[in-house]
CSV table of C-alpha atoms in Angstrom, one decimal:
chain,number,residue,atom,x,y,z
A,1,ILE,CA,0.0,0.0,0.0
A,2,GLU,CA,1.3,3.4,-1.0
A,3,SER,CA,2.5,5.4,2.0
A,4,MET,CA,-0.2,7.6,3.4
A,5,ARG,CA,0.1,11.3,2.9
A,6,THR,CA,1.5,13.3,5.7
A,7,PHE,CA,-0.4,16.5,6.2
A,8,LEU,CA,1.6,18.7,8.6
A,9,THR,CA,0.1,22.1,8.7
A,10,LEU,CA,2.7,24.8,9.6
A,11,PHE,CA,0.2,27.5,8.5
A,12,PHE,CA,-1.4,29.5,11.3
A,13,VAL,CA,-3.8,32.3,10.5
A,14,ALA,CA,-1.9,35.5,11.5
A,15,CYS,CA,-4.9,37.1,12.9
A,16,THR,CA,-8.3,35.6,14.0
A,17,LEU,CA,-10.9,36.3,11.5
A,18,ALA,CA,-14.1,37.8,12.9
A,19,PHE,CA,-17.2,36.2,11.3
A,20,SER,CA,-20.4,38.2,11.3
A,21,PHE,CA,-23.5,36.0,11.1
A,22,THR,CA,-26.0,38.8,10.6
A,23,LEU,CA,-28.9,39.2,8.3
A,24,ASN,CA,-26.5,40.7,5.7
A,25,LEU,CA,-25.0,37.3,5.1
A,26,PRO,CA,-27.0,34.3,3.8
A,27,SER,CA,-27.1,31.2,6.0
A,28,TYR,CA,-25.1,29.5,3.3
A,29,CYS,CA,-22.0,31.3,4.6
A,30,GLY,CA,-21.8,29.0,7.6
A,31,PRO,CA,-23.6,28.2,10.8
A,32,PRO,CA,-22.9,30.5,13.8
A,33,PRO,CA,-20.7,28.9,16.4
A,34,GLY,CA,-22.7,26.6,18.7
A,35,SER,CA,-22.1,24.4,21.7
A,36,PHE,CA,-22.9,20.7,21.7
A,37,SER,CA,-25.3,19.6,24.3
A,38,PHE,CA,-24.6,16.2,26.0
A,39,LEU,CA,-26.9,13.7,27.4
A,40,LYS,CA,-24.9,13.3,30.6
A,41,SER,CA,-25.6,17.0,31.5
A,42,ARG,CA,-29.3,16.4,31.1
A,43,GLY,CA,-29.7,13.7,33.7
A,44,TYR,CA,-29.0,10.5,31.7
A,45,ASN,CA,-26.8,8.4,34.0
A,46,ASP,CA,-27.0,5.0,32.4
A,47,ILE,CA,-25.3,5.8,29.1
A,48,VAL,CA,-21.7,5.8,27.9
A,49,LEU,CA,-20.5,7.5,24.7
A,50,ARG,CA,-18.6,4.8,22.7
A,51,GLN,CA,-18.2,6.2,19.1
A,52,VAL,CA,-18.6,9.4,17.2
A,53,HIS,CA,-18.9,10.0,13.4
A,54,VAL,CA,-18.5,13.6,12.3
A,55,PHE,CA,-19.5,14.4,8.7
A,56,THR,CA,-18.4,17.9,7.7
A,57,ARG,CA,-18.9,20.1,4.8
A,58,THR,CA,-15.9,22.1,3.7
A,59,GLY,CA,-15.5,25.6,5.0
A,60,ASP,CA,-15.8,28.7,2.9
A,61,ARG,CA,-14.1,28.1,-0.4
A,62,SER,CA,-13.4,29.3,-3.9
A,63,ILE,CA,-15.7,28.8,-6.9
A,64,ILE,CA,-15.9,25.2,-8.1
A,65,ALA,CA,-16.3,25.5,-11.8
A,66,GLY,CA,-14.0,27.2,-14.3
A,67,ALA,CA,-16.7,29.4,-16.0
A,68,PRO,CA,-17.5,33.1,-15.9
A,69,CYS,CA,-19.9,34.3,-13.2
A,70,TRP,CA,-21.3,37.5,-14.8
A,71,LEU,CA,-20.3,40.5,-16.9
A,72,ASN,CA,-17.5,42.7,-15.6
A,73,ASP,CA,-16.8,40.6,-12.5
A,74,THR,CA,-14.0,42.3,-10.6
A,75,ALA,CA,-13.5,39.7,-7.8
A,76,ASN,CA,-9.9,38.9,-6.8
A,77,TYR,CA,-9.3,35.8,-4.7
A,78,GLN,CA,-6.3,35.7,-2.4
A,79,THR,CA,-5.4,32.8,-0.1
A,80,SER,CA,-2.7,31.9,2.5
A,81,VAL,CA,-4.0,28.4,2.9
A,82,ARG,CA,-1.5,25.9,1.4
A,83,ILE,CA,-0.1,22.4,2.0
A,84,ASP,CA,3.3,22.1,3.6
A,85,SER,CA,4.7,18.6,3.3
A,86,LEU,CA,7.7,16.5,4.0
A,87,PRO,CA,9.1,14.2,1.4
A,88,ASN,CA,8.3,10.6,2.4
A,89,ASN,CA,9.0,7.4,0.5
A,90,VAL,CA,9.2,4.9,3.4
A,91,PRO,CA,6.8,2.0,3.8
A,92,ASP,CA,6.4,2.1,7.6
A,93,LYS,CA,4.8,5.5,8.0
A,94,THR,CA,7.7,7.0,9.8
A,95,ILE,CA,8.5,10.7,9.3
A,96,SER,CA,11.5,11.5,7.1
A,97,THR,CA,14.4,13.1,8.9
A,98,THR,CA,15.2,15.4,6.0
A,99,PRO,CA,15.1,19.1,7.0
A,100,GLN,CA,13.4,20.1,3.8
A,101,ILE,CA,9.7,21.1,3.8
A,102,TYR,CA,7.9,21.6,0.5
A,103,GLN,CA,5.3,24.2,0.0
A,104,GLU,CA,3.0,24.5,-2.9
A,105,ASP,CA,2.2,28.1,-4.1
A,106,PHE,CA,-0.1,29.0,-6.9
A,107,LEU,CA,1.1,31.8,-9.1
A,108,GLU,CA,-0.6,35.2,-9.0
A,109,GLY,CA,-2.7,35.8,-12.1
A,110,ARG,CA,-2.2,32.3,-13.5
A,111,ASN,CA,-5.5,30.8,-12.3
A,112,TYR,CA,-9.0,30.8,-13.7
A,113,PHE,CA,-10.1,33.7,-11.5
A,114,PRO,CA,-7.9,36.7,-10.6
A,115,GLY,CA,-5.7,36.1,-7.6
A,116,ASN,CA,-3.6,33.2,-6.2
A,117,GLN,CA,-6.4,30.8,-5.4
A,118,ILE,CA,-7.2,27.8,-7.5
A,119,LEU,CA,-10.7,26.5,-8.2
A,120,SER,CA,-12.5,24.5,-5.4
A,121,ASP,CA,-10.0,25.4,-2.7
A,122,LEU,CA,-10.5,26.5,0.9
A,123,SER,CA,-10.3,30.2,1.7
A,124,PRO,CA,-8.5,31.6,4.7
A,125,GLN,CA,-11.9,32.2,6.4
A,126,GLY,CA,-12.9,28.7,5.5
A,127,TYR,CA,-9.8,27.3,7.2
A,128,GLN,CA,-10.6,29.4,10.3
A,129,GLN,CA,-14.2,28.0,10.3
A,130,GLN,CA,-12.9,24.5,10.3
A,131,TYR,CA,-10.3,25.4,13.0
A,132,ASN,CA,-13.0,26.9,15.2
A,133,LEU,CA,-15.1,23.8,14.6
A,134,GLY,CA,-12.3,21.6,15.7
A,135,LYS,CA,-12.0,23.7,18.9
A,136,GLU,CA,-15.7,23.2,19.6
A,137,LEU,CA,-15.3,19.4,19.1
A,138,ARG,CA,-12.3,19.5,21.4
A,139,GLU,CA,-14.4,21.3,24.1
A,140,ALA,CA,-17.2,18.8,23.6
A,141,TYR,CA,-15.4,15.5,23.3
A,142,ILE,CA,-12.2,16.1,25.4
A,143,HIS,CA,-13.1,18.7,28.0
A,144,ASN,CA,-16.8,18.1,28.6
A,145,VAL,CA,-17.1,14.3,28.6
A,146,SER,CA,-13.4,13.1,28.5
A,147,PHE,CA,-14.2,10.9,25.5
A,148,LEU,CA,-10.9,11.5,23.5
A,149,SER,CA,-7.4,11.9,24.8
A,150,GLU,CA,-5.8,15.3,25.1
A,151,SER,CA,-3.2,14.5,22.5
A,152,TYR,CA,-3.8,13.0,19.1
A,153,SER,CA,-3.9,9.2,18.9
A,154,GLU,CA,-4.1,7.2,15.7
A,155,GLN,CA,-5.8,4.4,17.7
A,156,GLU,CA,-8.7,6.7,18.6
A,157,ILE,CA,-9.1,8.8,15.4
A,158,PHE,CA,-9.7,7.7,11.8
A,159,ILE,CA,-9.9,10.4,9.1
A,160,ARG,CA,-11.5,10.0,5.7
A,161,THR,CA,-11.5,12.8,3.2
A,162,LEU,CA,-12.4,13.3,-0.4
A,163,ASP,CA,-9.2,13.8,-2.4
A,164,VAL,CA,-9.9,17.4,-3.4
A,165,PRO,CA,-8.1,20.5,-2.0
A,166,GLN,CA,-11.1,22.0,-0.1
A,167,CYS,CA,-11.8,18.8,1.8
A,168,VAL,CA,-8.2,18.0,2.6
A,169,HIS,CA,-7.6,21.5,3.9
A,170,SER,CA,-10.9,21.4,5.8
A,171,ALA,CA,-9.8,18.3,7.6
A,172,GLU,CA,-6.4,19.9,8.4
A,173,GLY,CA,-8.0,22.9,9.9
A,174,LEU,CA,-10.4,20.9,12.0
A,175,MET,CA,-7.7,18.6,13.3
A,176,GLU,CA,-5.5,21.6,14.2
A,177,GLY,CA,-8.4,22.8,16.3
A,178,LEU,CA,-9.2,19.4,17.8
A,179,HIS,CA,-5.6,18.5,18.6
A,180,PRO,CA,-3.4,21.6,18.4
A,181,ILE,CA,0.3,20.9,18.1
A,182,SER,CA,3.4,23.0,18.4
A,183,LEU,CA,6.1,22.0,16.0
A,184,SER,CA,9.7,22.5,16.8
A,185,SER,CA,12.5,22.8,14.2
A,186,SER,CA,13.1,19.0,14.5
A,187,THR,CA,10.9,16.7,12.5
A,188,ASP,CA,11.3,14.1,15.2
A,189,ASP,CA,8.9,16.2,17.3
A,190,ALA,CA,6.2,16.2,14.5
A,191,GLU,CA,3.1,14.1,14.6
A,192,LEU,CA,2.1,11.8,11.7
A,193,VAL,CA,-1.6,12.2,11.0
A,194,ASP,CA,-3.0,9.8,8.4
A,195,PHE,CA,-5.6,11.1,6.0
A,196,ASN,CA,-7.3,8.1,4.3
A,197,SER,CA,-8.6,8.7,0.7
A,198,MET,CA,-8.9,7.1,-2.7
A,199,ASP,CA,-9.6,7.8,-6.3
A,200,LEU,CA,-12.7,10.0,-6.7
A,201,SER,CA,-14.1,7.5,-9.1
A,202,MET,CA,-14.2,4.9,-6.3
A,203,ASP,CA,-15.2,7.2,-3.4
A,204,ASP,CA,-18.6,7.0,-1.7
A,205,LEU,CA,-18.2,10.3,0.3
A,206,TYR,CA,-20.4,11.9,-2.4
A,207,PRO,CA,-23.3,10.6,-4.6
A,208,ASN,CA,-21.2,8.6,-7.1
A,209,SER,CA,-23.0,7.4,-10.2
A,210,GLY,CA,-19.9,5.3,-11.0
A,211,LEU,CA,-20.6,3.2,-7.9
A,212,CYS,CA,-24.3,3.3,-8.3
A,213,PRO,CA,-25.4,3.9,-11.9
A,214,VAL,CA,-29.1,4.1,-11.0
A,215,LEU,CA,-28.3,7.6,-9.6
A,216,THR,CA,-28.1,8.8,-13.2
A,217,LYS,CA,-31.4,7.3,-14.0
A,218,TYR,CA,-33.1,8.9,-10.9
A,219,GLN,CA,-31.7,12.3,-11.7
A,220,LYS,CA,-32.8,12.2,-15.3
A,221,GLU,CA,-36.2,11.0,-14.5
A,222,SER,CA,-36.7,13.6,-11.8
A,223,ARG,CA,-36.0,16.4,-14.3
A,224,ASN,CA,-38.6,15.0,-16.6
A,225,THR,CA,-41.5,14.7,-14.2
A,226,SER,CA,-44.5,16.9,-15.1
A,227,TYR,CA,-44.2,18.7,-11.8
A,228,VAL,CA,-40.6,19.8,-12.6
A,229,ILE,CA,-41.4,20.6,-16.2
A,230,GLU,CA,-44.3,22.8,-15.2
A,231,HIS,CA,-42.1,24.5,-12.6
A,232,TYR,CA,-39.5,25.2,-15.1
A,233,THR,CA,-41.9,26.9,-17.5
A,234,GLU,CA,-43.6,29.0,-14.8
A,235,TYR,CA,-40.7,30.0,-12.6
A,236,THR,CA,-37.3,29.0,-13.9
A,237,LEU,CA,-37.5,30.2,-17.5
A,238,PRO,CA,-38.7,33.7,-16.6
A,239,LEU,CA,-35.9,34.0,-14.0
A,240,LEU,CA,-33.3,32.8,-16.6
A,241,GLU,CA,-34.6,35.4,-19.1
A,242,GLN,CA,-34.3,38.1,-16.4
A,243,LEU,CA,-30.7,37.0,-15.6
A,244,SER,CA,-29.6,36.7,-19.2
A,245,PRO,CA,-28.5,40.4,-19.8
A,246,LEU,CA,-26.9,40.5,-16.3
A,247,VAL,CA,-24.6,37.5,-16.8
A,248,GLY,CA,-24.1,38.0,-20.6
A,249,GLN,CA,-25.4,34.6,-21.7
A,250,PRO,CA,-28.5,33.3,-23.4
A,251,ALA,CA,-31.1,32.1,-21.0
A,252,ALA,CA,-30.7,28.5,-22.2
A,253,ASN,CA,-26.9,28.5,-21.4
A,254,ILE,CA,-27.2,29.8,-17.8
A,255,SER,CA,-26.4,27.3,-15.1
A,256,LEU,CA,-28.4,28.2,-12.0
A,257,SER,CA,-26.2,26.0,-9.9
A,258,HIS,CA,-23.0,27.7,-11.0
A,259,LEU,CA,-24.6,31.2,-10.6
A,260,TYR,CA,-25.7,30.2,-7.1
A,261,ASP,CA,-22.1,29.1,-6.3
A,262,CYS,CA,-20.7,32.4,-7.7
A,263,LEU,CA,-23.1,34.5,-5.7
A,264,ASN,CA,-22.4,32.7,-2.5
A,265,VAL,CA,-18.7,32.8,-2.9
A,266,HIS,CA,-18.7,36.5,-3.7
A,267,ILE,CA,-21.1,37.4,-0.9
A,268,CYS,CA,-19.5,35.2,1.8
A,269,GLN,CA,-16.0,36.6,0.9
A,270,ASP,CA,-17.2,40.2,0.6
A,271,GLN,CA,-16.5,40.4,-3.1
A,272,PRO,CA,-18.4,42.9,-5.2
A,273,VAL,CA,-21.8,41.8,-6.7
A,274,PRO,CA,-23.9,43.9,-9.0
A,275,GLU,CA,-27.0,45.2,-7.2
A,276,GLU,CA,-29.4,43.7,-9.8
A,277,LEU,CA,-28.0,40.3,-9.1
A,278,LEU,CA,-28.1,40.7,-5.3
A,279,ASP,CA,-31.8,41.6,-5.7
A,280,LEU,CA,-32.4,38.3,-7.5
A,281,TYR,CA,-30.4,36.2,-5.0
A,282,PRO,CA,-33.5,34.9,-3.1
A,283,GLN,CA,-35.0,33.7,-6.4
A,284,VAL,CA,-31.8,32.0,-7.5
A,285,GLU,CA,-31.6,30.3,-4.1
A,286,ASP,CA,-35.2,29.2,-4.2
A,287,GLU,CA,-34.7,27.6,-7.7
A,288,ASN,CA,-31.6,25.7,-6.6
A,289,LEU,CA,-33.5,24.4,-3.5
A,290,PHE,CA,-36.4,23.4,-5.6
A,291,TYR,CA,-34.2,21.3,-7.9
A,292,ALA,CA,-32.2,19.9,-5.0
A,293,ASN,CA,-35.4,18.8,-3.3
A,294,SER,CA,-36.9,17.3,-6.5
A,295,SER,CA,-33.7,15.3,-6.9
A,296,LEU,CA,-33.3,14.2,-3.3
A,297,SER,CA,-36.9,13.1,-3.1
A,298,TYR,CA,-37.0,11.1,-6.3
A,299,PRO,CA,-38.4,8.4,-6.4
A,300,SER,CA,-38.5,8.9,-2.6
A,301,PRO,CA,-36.1,10.4,-0.1
A,302,ALA,CA,-35.1,7.0,1.3
A,303,THR,CA,-34.7,5.4,-2.2
A,304,PHE,CA,-32.5,8.2,-3.4
A,305,ALA,CA,-30.4,8.2,-0.3
A,306,ARG,CA,-29.9,4.5,-0.7
A,307,ALA,CA,-28.4,5.1,-4.1
A,308,ALA,CA,-26.5,8.3,-3.1
A,309,SER,CA,-25.3,7.4,0.4
A,310,GLY,CA,-25.9,3.7,0.9
A,311,PHE,CA,-22.3,2.5,0.5
A,312,LEU,CA,-21.1,5.3,2.9
A,313,LEU,CA,-23.7,4.2,5.5
A,314,GLN,CA,-22.5,0.7,5.1
A,315,GLU,CA,-19.0,1.9,6.2
A,316,VAL,CA,-20.6,3.7,9.2
A,317,LEU,CA,-22.5,0.5,10.1
A,318,GLY,CA,-19.3,-1.5,9.9
A,319,PHE,CA,-17.5,0.8,12.4
A,320,MET,CA,-20.5,0.8,14.7
A,321,ASN,CA,-20.8,-3.0,14.7
A,322,LEU,CA,-17.1,-3.3,15.6
A,323,THR,CA,-17.7,-1.1,18.6
A,324,ILE,CA,-20.9,-3.0,19.6
A,325,ASN,CA,-19.0,-6.3,19.2
A,326,ASN,CA,-16.2,-4.9,21.5
A,327,SER,CA,-13.4,-4.9,18.9
A,328,ALA,CA,-10.3,-3.5,20.5
A,329,SER,CA,-9.0,-2.0,17.3
A,330,THR,CA,-12.0,0.2,16.5
A,331,PRO,CA,-11.5,4.0,16.4
A,332,LYS,CA,-13.6,6.1,18.7
A,333,PHE,CA,-13.8,9.2,16.5
A,334,ILE,CA,-14.3,9.0,12.7
A,335,LEU,CA,-14.0,12.2,10.7
A,336,TRP,CA,-15.6,12.2,7.2
A,337,SER,CA,-14.5,15.4,5.4
A,338,GLY,CA,-16.9,15.9,2.5
A,339,GLN,CA,-19.2,18.3,0.8
A,340,ASP,CA,-22.8,19.6,0.9
A,341,ALA,CA,-23.5,16.6,-1.4
A,342,THR,CA,-22.3,14.3,1.4
A,343,ILE,CA,-24.6,15.7,4.1
A,344,MET,CA,-27.8,16.6,2.3
A,345,PRO,CA,-28.7,13.1,1.1
A,346,LEU,CA,-28.1,11.7,4.6
A,347,LEU,CA,-30.4,14.3,6.1
A,348,SER,CA,-33.1,13.6,3.5
A,349,GLY,CA,-32.8,9.9,3.7
A,350,PHE,CA,-33.4,9.9,7.5
A,351,GLY,CA,-36.3,12.3,7.0
A,352,VAL,CA,-34.7,15.2,8.9
A,353,TRP,CA,-33.7,17.6,6.1
A,354,ASP,CA,-34.9,21.2,6.7
A,355,ASN,CA,-35.1,21.9,2.9
A,356,GLN,CA,-32.3,24.5,3.3
A,357,TRP,CA,-28.9,24.2,1.7
A,358,THR,CA,-26.2,22.8,4.0
A,359,PRO,CA,-24.0,25.8,4.9
A,360,TYR,CA,-20.2,25.9,4.8
A,361,ALA,CA,-18.5,24.1,7.8
A,362,SER,CA,-21.7,22.2,8.7
A,363,THR,CA,-21.5,19.0,10.7
A,364,LEU,CA,-23.8,16.0,10.9
A,365,ILE,CA,-22.8,13.8,13.9
A,366,PHE,CA,-23.8,10.3,14.7
A,367,GLU,CA,-23.1,9.4,18.4
A,368,LEU,CA,-23.2,5.8,19.4
A,369,TYR,CA,-24.0,5.2,23.1
A,370,GLU,CA,-24.0,2.1,25.3
A,371,ASP,CA,-27.2,2.3,27.2
A,372,SER,CA,-28.0,-0.2,29.9
A,373,SER,CA,-31.5,1.1,30.4
A,374,ILE,CA,-32.8,-0.3,27.1
A,375,SER,CA,-33.1,-3.9,25.9
A,376,SER,CA,-30.8,-3.6,22.9
A,377,GLY,CA,-28.1,-2.0,25.1
A,378,TRP,CA,-27.2,0.6,22.5
A,379,ALA,CA,-28.6,3.9,21.1
A,380,VAL,CA,-27.7,6.6,18.5
A,381,ARG,CA,-28.1,10.3,18.6
A,382,LEU,CA,-28.1,12.5,15.5
A,383,ILE,CA,-26.9,16.1,15.7
A,384,TYR,CA,-26.9,18.6,12.8
A,385,ASN,CA,-25.1,21.9,13.4
A,386,SER,CA,-25.3,21.5,17.2
A,387,GLN,CA,-29.0,20.8,17.1
A,388,THR,CA,-30.2,17.3,18.2
A,389,LEU,CA,-32.6,15.8,15.6
A,390,ILE,CA,-35.6,13.6,16.3
A,391,ILE,CA,-35.4,10.8,13.7
A,392,PRO,CA,-38.8,9.7,12.3
A,393,GLY,CA,-39.3,6.1,13.5
A,394,CYS,CA,-37.5,6.5,16.8
A,395,ASP,CA,-40.6,6.9,19.0
A,396,ASP,CA,-40.0,10.7,19.3
A,397,GLN,CA,-36.9,10.1,21.3
A,398,ASP,CA,-33.6,12.1,20.7
A,399,LEU,CA,-31.8,8.9,21.7
A,400,CYS,CA,-32.8,6.3,19.2
A,401,ASP,CA,-32.8,2.7,20.4
A,402,TRP,CA,-30.4,0.6,18.3
A,403,SER,CA,-33.1,-1.9,17.4
A,404,LEU,CA,-35.0,1.0,15.7
A,405,PHE,CA,-32.0,2.9,14.3
A,406,SER,CA,-30.4,-0.2,12.8
A,407,ASN,CA,-33.6,-1.0,10.9
A,408,LEU,CA,-33.7,2.5,9.5
A,409,LEU,CA,-30.0,2.2,8.6
A,410,PHE,CA,-30.4,-1.2,6.9
A,411,ALA,CA,-33.2,0.3,4.8
A,412,LEU,CA,-30.7,2.8,3.4
A,413,ILE,CA,-28.0,0.3,2.5
A,414,PRO,CA,-28.0,-1.5,-0.8
A,415,ASP,CA,-28.3,-5.3,-0.9
């Protein structure tokens, strides 16, 4: 097996970015900092936290697609987020003793958009969002309930990330907040943190039609339902015609998903946006939410989630079963660094999606508890952006009996 990448982040944000979650910013820009509530503090004395799965969406980032946003766009994207790496070609995961550290910089003015930031990469404020999230998780799982050790342990933590810059950098920022380290000049004092990834064509951390071809069928059929066609004629087409002179493209060529991405990136990073487009932002968002909902719910939310997230949930079930069966080698904390497309099908499949776009730096957490007060002996709690969710089919309890939760989980996993 090829040696795992070593991601040693020597980058520290020079000054703490202050984030303003006011009505001037859309919710898309990221959830406000929140504190995690814990069952122990609410009078539950018969439960023990045994495993935590944290699914994250990348923090604030650059635009995904290499395509113009609108006419006379003057945005300029600057970043100080980069990977610093040590050369390593040894099979036993030891850290090279070479004093050389390699840093990748992107040349100013040689990228698709003006600036030194590549497409689909984390912004400085996105890194800070993930770092702050890591600090919240540290407070929750180390200081509040003594679930994790103070220092990083590869026996306790398993990290999975999509092999794209925004997700890798997001995992780095979160881990720096969860287990901050001070590096000396000697590489002997550095920590080796494994990030586990794979070819995107084989990854299940996003809806992957290569793994489940029926996804393509569902998405095509959802776009051709009479409901969607009627909506397009009545609402989408008039909006596209209104947008056409503003973005400099024929209505038929406008991608509303790309425009929504452009608007959010510009607004969240305080880049200039024409007033006419700002006025149309609510309609652009509504249209994107309509098509997301029509896709996530076709042919039903559970059926789509089974195709989009079933293999991922199979991995989650595997980790949970190892813990339930008392396997000594099972990690306690599993980080899944993904995208909005990772989290939204999961929320929809469990019947808890709020029909709003998953913001930057969002978290969906599965907590597995050992609970001696119930017959199955185990229970699961679901937390989305610090709010405990009541899962339909769990008898209106925030702590879902394993016998009920596992049935819901099996229904979302392919045969």
